XYZ file of C-alpha atoms in Angstrom:
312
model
C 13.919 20.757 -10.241
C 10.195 21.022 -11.878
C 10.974 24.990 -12.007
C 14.425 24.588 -13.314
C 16.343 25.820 -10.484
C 20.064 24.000 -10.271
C 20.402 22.085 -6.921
C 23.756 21.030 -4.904
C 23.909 17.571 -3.624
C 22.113 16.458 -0.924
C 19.423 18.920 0.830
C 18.917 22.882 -0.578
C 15.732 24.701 -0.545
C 13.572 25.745 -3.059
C 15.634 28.529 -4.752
C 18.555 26.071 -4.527
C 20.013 27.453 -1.688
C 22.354 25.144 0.478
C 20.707 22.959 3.725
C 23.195 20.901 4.288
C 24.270 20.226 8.061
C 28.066 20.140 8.940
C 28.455 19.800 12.360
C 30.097 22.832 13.618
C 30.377 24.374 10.321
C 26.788 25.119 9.341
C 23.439 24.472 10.507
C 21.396 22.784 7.914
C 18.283 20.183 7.802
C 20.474 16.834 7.097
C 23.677 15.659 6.268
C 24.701 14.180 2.924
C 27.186 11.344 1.711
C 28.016 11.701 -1.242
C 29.773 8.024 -1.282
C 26.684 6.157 -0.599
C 23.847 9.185 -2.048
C 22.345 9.509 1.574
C 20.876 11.771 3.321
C 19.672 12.067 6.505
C 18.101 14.393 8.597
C 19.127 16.092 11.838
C 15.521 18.054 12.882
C 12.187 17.677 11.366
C 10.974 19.366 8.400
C 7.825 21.472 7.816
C 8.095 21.587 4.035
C 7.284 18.875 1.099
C 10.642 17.304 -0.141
C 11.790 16.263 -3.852
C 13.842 13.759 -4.442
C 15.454 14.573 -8.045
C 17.561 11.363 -9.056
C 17.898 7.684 -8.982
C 19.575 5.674 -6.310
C 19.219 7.898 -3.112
C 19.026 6.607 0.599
C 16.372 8.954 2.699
C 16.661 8.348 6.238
C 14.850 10.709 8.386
C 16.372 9.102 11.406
C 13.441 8.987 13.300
C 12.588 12.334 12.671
C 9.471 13.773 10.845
C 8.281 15.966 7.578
C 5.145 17.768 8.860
C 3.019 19.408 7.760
C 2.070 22.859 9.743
C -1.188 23.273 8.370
C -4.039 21.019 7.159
C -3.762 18.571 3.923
C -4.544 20.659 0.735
C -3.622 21.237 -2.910
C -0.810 21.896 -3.958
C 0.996 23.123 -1.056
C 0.143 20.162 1.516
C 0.524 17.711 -1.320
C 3.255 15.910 -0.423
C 5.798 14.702 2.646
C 7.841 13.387 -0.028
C 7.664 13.073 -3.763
C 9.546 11.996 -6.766
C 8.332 11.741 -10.495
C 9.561 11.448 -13.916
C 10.592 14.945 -15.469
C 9.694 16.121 -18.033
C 12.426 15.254 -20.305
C 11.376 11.327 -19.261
C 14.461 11.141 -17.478
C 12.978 8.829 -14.399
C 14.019 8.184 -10.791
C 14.261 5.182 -9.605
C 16.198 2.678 -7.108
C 15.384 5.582 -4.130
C 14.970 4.344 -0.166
C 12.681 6.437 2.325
C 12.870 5.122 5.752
C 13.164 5.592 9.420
C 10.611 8.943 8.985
C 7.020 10.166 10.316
C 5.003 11.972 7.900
C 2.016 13.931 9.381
C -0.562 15.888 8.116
C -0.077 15.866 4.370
C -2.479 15.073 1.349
C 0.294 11.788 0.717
C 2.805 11.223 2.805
C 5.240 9.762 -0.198
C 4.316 9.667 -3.837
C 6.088 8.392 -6.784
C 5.028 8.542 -10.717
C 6.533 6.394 -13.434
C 9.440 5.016 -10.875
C 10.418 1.728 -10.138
C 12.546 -0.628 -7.660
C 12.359 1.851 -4.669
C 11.890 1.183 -0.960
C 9.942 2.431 1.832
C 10.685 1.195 5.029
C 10.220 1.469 8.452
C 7.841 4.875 8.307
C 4.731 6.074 10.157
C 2.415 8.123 8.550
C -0.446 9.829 10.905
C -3.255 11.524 9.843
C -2.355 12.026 6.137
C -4.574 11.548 3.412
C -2.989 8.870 1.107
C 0.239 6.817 3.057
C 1.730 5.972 -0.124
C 0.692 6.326 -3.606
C 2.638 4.137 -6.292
C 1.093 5.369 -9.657
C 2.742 3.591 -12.921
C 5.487 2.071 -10.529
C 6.698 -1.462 -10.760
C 8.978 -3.458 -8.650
C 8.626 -1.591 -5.372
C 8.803 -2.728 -1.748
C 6.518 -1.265 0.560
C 7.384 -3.195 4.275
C 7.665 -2.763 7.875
C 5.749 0.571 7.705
C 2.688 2.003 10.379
C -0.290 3.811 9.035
C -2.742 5.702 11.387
C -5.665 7.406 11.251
C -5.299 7.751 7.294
C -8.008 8.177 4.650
C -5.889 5.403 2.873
C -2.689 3.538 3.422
C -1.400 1.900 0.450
C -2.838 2.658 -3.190
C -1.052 0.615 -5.823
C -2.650 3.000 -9.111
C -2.507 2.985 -12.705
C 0.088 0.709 -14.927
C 1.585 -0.305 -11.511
C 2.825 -3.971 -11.756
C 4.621 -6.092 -9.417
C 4.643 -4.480 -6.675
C 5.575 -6.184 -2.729
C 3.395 -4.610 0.219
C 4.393 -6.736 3.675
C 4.024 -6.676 7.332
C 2.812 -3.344 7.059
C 0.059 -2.525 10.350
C -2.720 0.139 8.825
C -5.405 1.168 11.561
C -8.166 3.223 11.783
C -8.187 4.376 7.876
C -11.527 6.303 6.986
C -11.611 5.113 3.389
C -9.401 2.049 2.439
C -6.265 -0.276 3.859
C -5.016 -1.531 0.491
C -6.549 0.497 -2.793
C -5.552 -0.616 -5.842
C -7.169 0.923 -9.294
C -7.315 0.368 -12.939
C -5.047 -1.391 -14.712
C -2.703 -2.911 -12.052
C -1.191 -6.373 -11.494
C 0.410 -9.168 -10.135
C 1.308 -7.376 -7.002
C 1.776 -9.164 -3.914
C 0.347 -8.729 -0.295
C 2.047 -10.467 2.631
C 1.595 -10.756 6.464
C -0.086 -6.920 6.632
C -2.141 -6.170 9.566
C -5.230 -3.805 8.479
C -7.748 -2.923 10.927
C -11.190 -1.079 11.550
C -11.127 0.399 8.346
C -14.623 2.427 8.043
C -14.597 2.047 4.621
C -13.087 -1.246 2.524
C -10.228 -2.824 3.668
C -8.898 -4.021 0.937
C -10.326 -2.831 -2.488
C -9.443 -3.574 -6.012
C -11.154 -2.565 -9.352
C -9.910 -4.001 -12.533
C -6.985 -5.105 -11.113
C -5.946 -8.682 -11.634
C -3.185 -12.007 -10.796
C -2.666 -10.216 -7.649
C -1.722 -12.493 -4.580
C -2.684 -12.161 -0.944
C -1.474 -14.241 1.822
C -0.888 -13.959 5.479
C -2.877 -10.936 5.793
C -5.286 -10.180 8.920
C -8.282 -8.121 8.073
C -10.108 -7.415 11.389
C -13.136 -4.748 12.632
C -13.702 -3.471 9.014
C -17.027 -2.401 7.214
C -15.919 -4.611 4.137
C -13.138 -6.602 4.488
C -12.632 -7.258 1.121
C -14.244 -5.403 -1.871
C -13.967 -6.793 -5.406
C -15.359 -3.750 -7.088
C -16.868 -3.730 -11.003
C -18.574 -1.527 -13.781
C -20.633 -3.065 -16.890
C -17.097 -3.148 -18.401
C -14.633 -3.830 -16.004
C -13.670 -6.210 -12.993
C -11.127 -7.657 -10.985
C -9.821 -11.620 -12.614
C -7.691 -13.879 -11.698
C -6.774 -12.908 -7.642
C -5.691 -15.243 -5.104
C -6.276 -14.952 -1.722
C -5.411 -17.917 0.737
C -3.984 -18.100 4.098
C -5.482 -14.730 5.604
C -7.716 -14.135 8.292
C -11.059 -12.519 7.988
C -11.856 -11.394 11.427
C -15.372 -9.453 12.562
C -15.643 -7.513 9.657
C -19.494 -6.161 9.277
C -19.176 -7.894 5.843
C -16.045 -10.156 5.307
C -16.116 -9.935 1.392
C -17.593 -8.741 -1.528
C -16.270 -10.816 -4.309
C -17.340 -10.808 -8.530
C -15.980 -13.240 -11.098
C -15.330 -16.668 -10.565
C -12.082 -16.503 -11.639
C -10.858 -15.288 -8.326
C -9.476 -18.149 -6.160
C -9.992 -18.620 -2.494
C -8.003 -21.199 -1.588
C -4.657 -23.536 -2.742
C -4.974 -26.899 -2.396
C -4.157 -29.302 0.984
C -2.354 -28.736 3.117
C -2.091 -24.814 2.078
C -6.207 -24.134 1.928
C -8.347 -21.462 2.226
C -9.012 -18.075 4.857
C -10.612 -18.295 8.233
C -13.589 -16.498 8.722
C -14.857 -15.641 11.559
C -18.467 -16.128 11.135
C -17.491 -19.673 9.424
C -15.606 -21.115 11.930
C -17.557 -24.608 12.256
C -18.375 -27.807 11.981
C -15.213 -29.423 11.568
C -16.748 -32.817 12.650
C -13.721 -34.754 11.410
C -10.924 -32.496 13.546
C -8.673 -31.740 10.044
C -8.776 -28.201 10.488
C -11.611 -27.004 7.703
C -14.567 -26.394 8.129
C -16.677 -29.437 6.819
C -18.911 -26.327 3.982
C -17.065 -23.897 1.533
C -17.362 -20.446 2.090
C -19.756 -18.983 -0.778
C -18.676 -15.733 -1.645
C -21.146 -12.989 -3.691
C -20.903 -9.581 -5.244
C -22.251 -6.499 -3.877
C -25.694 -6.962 -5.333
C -26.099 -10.350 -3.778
C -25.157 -12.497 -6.744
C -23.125 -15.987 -6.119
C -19.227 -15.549 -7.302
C -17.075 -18.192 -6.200
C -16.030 -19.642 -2.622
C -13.760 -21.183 -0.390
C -13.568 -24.696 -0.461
C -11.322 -24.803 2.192
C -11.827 -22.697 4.893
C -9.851 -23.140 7.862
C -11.840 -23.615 11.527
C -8.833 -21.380 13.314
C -7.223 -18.576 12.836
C -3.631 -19.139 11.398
C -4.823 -22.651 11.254
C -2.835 -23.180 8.156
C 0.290 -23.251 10.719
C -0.610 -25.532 12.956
C-alpha cells in the first residue's frame, strides 16, 4: 500500500492484517475469489477502502462503507479509492457495485485509472459521488445519488468517459461537474433533479455529448462556464429535457450545438413549449440560448413542443 505495508489477497486492514471471511473458519469483512479477483462483503464497513491492483470485482452486496463521523480530510476522504502508485504502476479494469457509501468527502475516487466500472451504487449524503480525475474509458451507470454536494465530476485529462441512467437528486452544488481539460465524454438517459446549484456544469471542457438526459427543478440547468481564456467548444446536446429549471441554460460559444438534424432535433423546454401551428412536433421559433452575462450564444433550431417528443 501507499505506506508500504505487504497485503494478502483480498481484504486485510491497515497493518496488513488478514479480514478475510471463511464461513465457519474466521470472521472477517468479505470473502475473496481468488479465480475471478472478487471480493465481496459480508457486513458493512466503517473505514475507507484501497483497492491496490488492476482487474478486481467489488461487490458490497448490498451492504455499505460508512462513514461514522462527518466528511473531512484525510480521514473521511474516501468510501473507496484507488490511484496510481508511486512507482506509476496504475490500476485499472476494477468494478465497484452493489454498495451504499454514506457520509464520506467522495464516496469512490480514482486517479490516473482507466476502463473501470461503477455500478449499481447509492451514495447519500457524501460530498463528491464519484470523482474520475485523469481517467479515460470508464462506465459510470445504473447508480443513485442523494443529497450530495456533487454526483459525478469527470476532472482533469479525463477523456471518454460513459455516465448513463444514473438518478442524482437533491445535490447542493452540481449533478454532472466536469473541469479543465476534459473530453468527448458521453451523457445518456441520467435523471438529475433540484440541484440548488448547476445541474450540469462544464468549464473548458469540449466534444462532449448529451442525450436523453432529464434536467428538472434546478437553479441552472445547464451552465457553460468561461474565463477571458478559457471555455467550453464543440458540445452537443440534443434529445434531453429541460424541465422548470429557474434558468434552463447558460450557454457561451457558438460552437456548441443544440440540436441534430430531422427527425433527431433539438431539447424540450419547458418554458418553450409552443406554437407548433403546423402539428410536426417543434416548436415553430429556435430556442436562443445566452451566456451568463446576457450575451446571445447559439440556439436551438429545433426544439421539440413535448417532452420525449423525439420518440413519438
Amino acid at each position: 500500500d501507499d505506506d508500504g505495508i505487504n497485503h494478502n489477497a483480498g481484504f486485510s486492514d491497515r497493518d496488513g492484517n488478514d479480514l478475510n471471511h471463511i464461513e465457519g473458519v474466521q470472521d472477517g469483512l468479505g470473502t475473496w475469489n481468488p479465480a475471478t479477483k472478487t471480493a465481496v462483503l459480508v457486513r458493512d464497513a466503517n473505514e475507507t477502502i484501497q483497492i491496490l491492483s488492476s482487474d478486481i470485482t467489488f461487490d458490497g452486496n448490498g451492504y455499505g462503507i460508512i462513514n461514522p463521523g462527518s466528511p473531512s480530510w484525510p480521514d473521511g476522504a474516501y468510501g473507496i479509492y484507488f490511484i496510481r502508485a508511486e512507482d506509476n504502476t496504475r490500476v485499472d479494469r476494477v468494478t465497484v457495485k452493489n454498495t451504499t457509501f454514506s457520509g464520506w468527502y467522495d464516496g469512490v475516487e480514482y486517479r490516473y485509472s482507466s476502463s473501470n466500472t461503477i455500478v449499481n451504487n447509492t451514495f447519500d449524503s457524501v460530498a463528491d459521488g464519484v470523482y474520475n480525475f485523469g481517467g479515460g474509458a470508464n462506465y459510470i451507470a445504473d447508480n443513485t445519488f442523494t443529497g450530495c454536494s456533487r454526483g459525478i465530476v469527470i476532472s482533469i485529462y479525463s477523456w471518454g468517459n460513459t455516465a448513463e441512467r444514473n438518478v442524482i437528486s437533491n445535490t447542493s452544488r452540481s449533478g454532472i461537474y466536469m473541469l479543465g481539460l476534459t473530453g468527448s465524454n458521453q451523457f445518456n438517459d441520467n435523471l438529475i433533479d433540484n440541484t440548488t446549484g448547476d445541474s450540469i456544469y462544464l468549464y473548458n471542457s469540449h466534444y462532449n455529448t448529451f442525450t436523453g438526459n432529464t434536467i428538472s427543478n434546478g437553479q441552472v440547468g445547464l451552465k457553460l462556464d468561461h474565463s477571458p481564456y478559457y471555455w467550453p467548444q464543440h458540445n452537443t446536446f440534443y434529445n434531453n429535457n429541460f424541465i422548470s429549471n429557474t434558468v434552463q441554460a447558460y450557454v457561451y460559444d457558438e460552437s456548441n450545438v443544440f440540436n441534430m438534424p430531422a427527425p433527431d432535433g433539438g431539447n424540450f423546454w419547458s418554458d418553450w413549449a409552443s406554437p407548433d401551428d403546423n402539428g410536426d412536433g417543434i416548436v415553430d421559433y429556435p430556442y436562443d440560448l445566452y451566456d451568463k452575462d446576457g450575451n446571445y450564444a447559439t440556439s436551438d433550431y429545433l426544439p421539440s413542443a413535448w417532452t420525449d417528443g423525439w420518440n413519438r
